[in-house]
Amino acid sequence: MLDLQRLASRIHNCFDCDLSQSRTKAVPGEGPKDADLMLIGEGPGFNEDQQSRPFVGAAGQYLDELLSTINMNRESVFITNMVKCRPPNNRDPLPGEIEACNKYVNEQIQIVQPKVIVTLGRHSLGKFLPGETIGKVHGKPTQIGDLIVYPIYHPAAALRRHSLRLVIESDFQLIPSLLKGDIEKEQTDDHKSQQLSVFE
Ligand code: URA
């Protein structure tokens, strides 16, 4: 836990990009150090920025519901974001902002060593499977080194577009099998070549 606490305190004191100027509070992420499942979203919104906790607004409530459909809850998973500070007016994080925060995401992965990373939406998808589109790869697990990366739509997208709800709810149901290691994963040459670069 100490490692995660130290990392969180570095994040709270980080001024490596302009998001640090407009944030109320940084949102390092939270969850057990030995979590098998890590969820990576995009960045804090209004509520997260106020409370310094990830996914506590409407998207977070929906995420809690999704977890409950597979008999899990947020206490058992590690939840974080690609950027740890809120982009003004909830705009998309800029590439430089994602790059500035990438070291923190990597350290979180190294400390927690999850079995499965679920990427929520396209920004965290881009870290692991650059060039892929969420419409094409959602619901398809990929093995990257020791890790299974499982892309799904962002819960906020499903709240905006009702038709995505069925998709995200159905994609969620595969997570328990992935955690048990029961499922065939895709491992294309493209993805294998990335194993080397993902954590650099
Ligand atoms: N959306 C995200 O991507 N992350 C949060 O923490 C909240 C909403």
Tab-separated table of C-alpha atoms and ligand atoms in Angstrom:
chain	number	residue	atom	x	y	z
A	1	MET	CA	0.000	0.000	0.000
A	2	LEU	CA	2.890	2.294	0.799
A	3	ASP	CA	3.938	2.273	-2.859
A	4	LEU	CA	0.470	3.302	-3.978
A	5	GLN	CA	0.301	5.973	-1.295
A	6	ARG	CA	3.669	7.392	-2.299
A	7	LEU	CA	2.607	7.404	-5.913
A	8	ALA	CA	-0.674	9.128	-5.018
A	9	SER	CA	1.185	11.824	-3.167
A	10	ARG	CA	3.466	12.413	-6.177
A	11	ILE	CA	0.350	12.737	-8.336
A	12	HIS	CA	-1.192	15.249	-5.923
A	13	ASN	CA	1.998	17.305	-6.170
A	14	CYS	CA	2.428	16.927	-9.937
A	15	PHE	CA	2.707	20.019	-12.146
A	16	ASP	CA	3.911	18.265	-15.289
A	17	CYS	CA	1.103	19.545	-17.521
A	18	ASP	CA	-1.381	22.406	-17.650
A	19	LEU	CA	-4.222	20.327	-16.173
A	20	SER	CA	-2.525	20.851	-12.815
A	21	GLN	CA	-3.362	24.581	-13.083
A	22	SER	CA	-7.112	24.096	-13.376
A	23	ARG	CA	-7.684	21.049	-11.177
A	24	THR	CA	-9.385	21.256	-7.790
A	25	LYS	CA	-7.904	17.943	-6.689
A	26	ALA	CA	-5.907	15.327	-8.544
A	27	VAL	CA	-7.519	11.888	-8.764
A	28	PRO	CA	-4.802	9.225	-8.548
A	29	GLY	CA	-7.175	6.255	-8.540
A	30	GLU	CA	-8.046	3.749	-5.867
A	31	GLY	CA	-8.346	0.085	-5.047
A	32	PRO	CA	-6.440	-2.778	-3.456
A	33	LYS	CA	-2.771	-3.253	-4.234
A	34	ASP	CA	-3.432	-6.901	-5.068
A	35	ALA	CA	-6.454	-6.334	-7.325
A	36	ASP	CA	-6.683	-8.807	-10.219
A	37	LEU	CA	-8.777	-6.374	-12.217
A	38	MET	CA	-7.800	-2.823	-13.162
A	39	LEU	CA	-10.227	-0.472	-14.894
A	40	ILE	CA	-8.728	2.479	-16.751
A	41	GLY	CA	-10.981	5.355	-17.811
A	42	GLU	CA	-10.265	8.656	-19.486
A	43	GLY	CA	-9.983	11.389	-16.881
A	44	PRO	CA	-11.776	12.892	-13.884
A	45	GLY	CA	-15.003	14.826	-14.424
A	46	PHE	CA	-16.582	17.475	-12.179
A	47	ASN	CA	-17.467	15.190	-9.260
A	48	GLU	CA	-14.178	13.306	-9.361
A	49	ASP	CA	-12.232	16.591	-9.366
A	50	GLN	CA	-14.152	17.746	-6.283
A	51	GLN	CA	-13.837	14.488	-4.359
A	52	SER	CA	-10.445	13.241	-5.551
A	53	ARG	CA	-12.009	9.850	-6.311
A	54	PRO	CA	-12.455	8.156	-9.698
A	55	PHE	CA	-15.850	7.400	-11.192
A	56	VAL	CA	-18.099	8.891	-8.514
A	57	GLY	CA	-20.524	10.695	-10.881
A	58	ALA	CA	-23.227	9.275	-13.158
A	59	ALA	CA	-20.761	7.160	-15.164
A	60	GLY	CA	-19.402	5.826	-11.883
A	61	GLN	CA	-22.839	4.819	-10.666
A	62	TYR	CA	-23.385	2.951	-13.890
A	63	LEU	CA	-19.960	1.338	-13.519
A	64	ASP	CA	-20.971	0.164	-10.033
A	65	GLU	CA	-24.117	-1.375	-11.561
A	66	LEU	CA	-22.060	-3.098	-14.240
A	67	LEU	CA	-19.710	-4.531	-11.607
A	68	SER	CA	-22.669	-5.809	-9.623
A	69	THR	CA	-23.904	-7.761	-12.675
A	70	ILE	CA	-20.730	-9.875	-12.407
A	71	ASN	CA	-20.905	-10.094	-8.605
A	72	MET	CA	-18.054	-7.657	-8.102
A	73	ASN	CA	-17.824	-4.244	-6.524
A	74	ARG	CA	-15.497	-1.283	-6.665
A	75	GLU	CA	-13.757	-2.258	-3.430
A	76	SER	CA	-12.262	-5.312	-5.143
A	77	VAL	CA	-10.936	-3.588	-8.279
A	78	PHE	CA	-8.367	-0.908	-8.964
A	79	ILE	CA	-9.940	2.049	-10.780
A	80	THR	CA	-7.915	4.782	-12.393
A	81	ASN	CA	-7.758	7.076	-15.405
A	82	MET	CA	-5.360	7.942	-18.213
A	83	VAL	CA	-5.084	11.502	-16.884
A	84	LYS	CA	-5.245	12.177	-13.171
A	85	CYS	CA	-6.521	15.779	-13.371
A	86	ARG	CA	-9.784	17.010	-14.856
A	87	PRO	CA	-9.598	18.482	-18.347
A	88	PRO	CA	-11.435	21.848	-18.342
A	89	ASN	CA	-15.128	21.491	-19.253
A	90	ASN	CA	-14.582	17.731	-19.558
A	91	ARG	CA	-12.874	18.103	-22.932
A	92	ASP	CA	-10.853	15.174	-24.256
A	93	PRO	CA	-7.380	14.944	-22.741
A	94	LEU	CA	-4.684	16.205	-25.147
A	95	PRO	CA	-1.925	13.851	-26.311
A	96	GLY	CA	0.674	15.780	-24.268
A	97	GLU	CA	-1.465	15.471	-21.139
A	98	ILE	CA	-1.835	11.728	-21.644
A	99	GLU	CA	1.902	11.482	-22.217
A	100	ALA	CA	2.662	13.433	-19.024
A	101	CYS	CA	0.495	11.058	-16.982
A	102	ASN	CA	1.601	7.867	-18.702
A	103	LYS	CA	4.373	7.240	-16.158
A	104	TYR	CA	1.815	7.190	-13.348
A	105	VAL	CA	-0.439	4.715	-15.146
A	106	ASN	CA	2.570	2.492	-15.818
A	107	GLU	CA	3.657	2.613	-12.175
A	108	GLN	CA	0.155	1.723	-11.047
A	109	ILE	CA	0.194	-1.289	-13.353
A	110	GLN	CA	3.633	-2.302	-12.097
A	111	ILE	CA	2.617	-2.042	-8.447
A	112	VAL	CA	-0.795	-3.715	-8.726
A	113	GLN	CA	0.169	-6.239	-11.420
A	114	PRO	CA	-3.423	-6.956	-12.391
A	115	LYS	CA	-4.300	-10.042	-14.412
A	116	VAL	CA	-6.804	-8.135	-16.527
A	117	ILE	CA	-6.964	-4.490	-17.562
A	118	VAL	CA	-10.318	-3.299	-18.821
A	119	THR	CA	-9.939	-0.176	-20.911
A	120	LEU	CA	-12.990	2.061	-20.698
A	121	GLY	CA	-13.351	4.026	-23.931
A	122	ARG	CA	-10.912	5.048	-26.603
A	123	HIS	CA	-8.230	6.922	-24.664
A	124	SER	CA	-7.106	3.984	-22.563
A	125	LEU	CA	-7.606	1.687	-25.565
A	126	GLY	CA	-5.060	3.875	-27.391
A	127	LYS	CA	-2.409	3.145	-24.787
A	128	PHE	CA	-2.490	-0.593	-25.332
A	129	LEU	CA	-3.762	-1.006	-28.885
A	130	PRO	CA	-2.902	2.197	-30.726
A	131	GLY	CA	-4.679	2.598	-34.027
A	132	GLU	CA	-7.537	0.292	-33.059
A	133	THR	CA	-11.073	1.613	-32.841
A	134	ILE	CA	-13.394	0.834	-29.975
A	135	GLY	CA	-16.199	-0.122	-32.378
A	136	LYS	CA	-13.984	-2.860	-33.808
A	137	VAL	CA	-12.224	-4.275	-30.757
A	138	HIS	CA	-14.688	-3.868	-27.875
A	139	GLY	CA	-15.387	-7.198	-26.233
A	140	LYS	CA	-12.226	-8.800	-27.667
A	141	PRO	CA	-9.514	-9.650	-25.150
A	142	THR	CA	-5.877	-9.384	-26.195
A	143	GLN	CA	-2.895	-10.898	-24.402
A	144	ILE	CA	-0.015	-8.423	-24.028
A	145	GLY	CA	2.830	-10.066	-22.171
A	146	ASP	CA	1.380	-11.434	-18.919
A	147	LEU	CA	-1.553	-9.105	-19.121
A	148	ILE	CA	-4.981	-9.481	-20.662
A	149	VAL	CA	-6.252	-6.202	-22.086
A	150	TYR	CA	-9.989	-6.100	-22.555
A	151	PRO	CA	-11.435	-3.028	-24.321
A	152	ILE	CA	-15.013	-1.985	-23.710
A	153	TYR	CA	-17.017	1.160	-24.354
A	154	HIS	CA	-16.839	3.931	-21.780
A	155	PRO	CA	-19.845	3.818	-19.398
A	156	ALA	CA	-20.527	7.508	-20.143
A	157	ALA	CA	-20.901	6.666	-23.859
A	158	ALA	CA	-23.487	4.038	-22.950
A	159	LEU	CA	-25.348	6.611	-20.850
A	160	ARG	CA	-25.413	8.983	-23.822
A	161	ARG	CA	-26.303	6.348	-26.434
A	162	HIS	CA	-28.840	3.934	-25.115
A	163	SER	CA	-28.123	1.329	-27.792
A	164	LEU	CA	-24.601	0.908	-26.375
A	165	ARG	CA	-25.966	-0.239	-23.035
A	166	LEU	CA	-26.705	-3.733	-24.266
A	167	VAL	CA	-23.244	-3.898	-25.818
A	168	ILE	CA	-21.354	-2.798	-22.718
A	169	GLU	CA	-23.501	-4.982	-20.459
A	170	SER	CA	-22.884	-8.001	-22.630
A	171	ASP	CA	-19.122	-7.273	-22.967
A	172	PHE	CA	-18.893	-7.002	-19.174
A	173	GLN	CA	-20.071	-10.589	-18.752
A	174	LEU	CA	-16.791	-11.966	-20.113
A	175	ILE	CA	-14.697	-10.413	-17.323
A	176	PRO	CA	-15.078	-13.274	-14.788
A	177	SER	CA	-13.853	-15.832	-17.347
A	178	LEU	CA	-10.905	-13.597	-18.200
A	179	LEU	CA	-10.002	-13.358	-14.522
A	180	LYS	CA	-10.132	-17.130	-14.276
A	181	GLY	CA	-7.982	-17.431	-17.410
A	182	ASP	CA	-10.628	-19.453	-19.208
A	183	ILE	CA	-10.757	-17.617	-22.504
A	184	GLU	CA	-8.811	-17.748	-25.753
A	185	LYS	CA	-7.121	-14.406	-26.301
A	186	GLU	CA	-6.119	-12.783	-29.545
A	187	GLN	CA	-2.418	-12.346	-29.923
A	188	THR	CA	-1.613	-10.875	-33.272
A	189	ASP	CA	1.922	-10.091	-34.359
A	190	ASP	CA	1.071	-6.423	-34.180
A	191	HIS	CA	0.064	-6.708	-30.586
A	192	LYS	CA	3.038	-8.877	-29.682
A	193	SER	CA	5.428	-6.305	-31.035
A	194	GLN	CA	3.845	-3.801	-28.736
A	195	GLN	CA	4.595	-5.789	-25.616
A	196	LEU	CA	7.985	-4.174	-25.562
A	197	SER	CA	6.776	-0.633	-25.851
A	198	VAL	CA	3.624	-0.482	-23.731
A	199	PHE	CA	5.394	0.061	-20.436
A	200	GLU	CA	8.284	2.177	-21.641
B	1	URA	N1	-15.036	9.336	-16.584
B	1	URA	C1	-13.782	8.852	-16.537
B	1	URA	O1	-13.207	8.478	-17.560
B	1	URA	N2	-13.193	8.791	-15.373
B	1	URA	C2	-13.759	9.163	-14.240
B	1	URA	O2	-13.123	9.058	-13.209
B	1	URA	C3	-15.078	9.643	-14.311
B	1	URA	C4	-15.698	9.732	-15.496
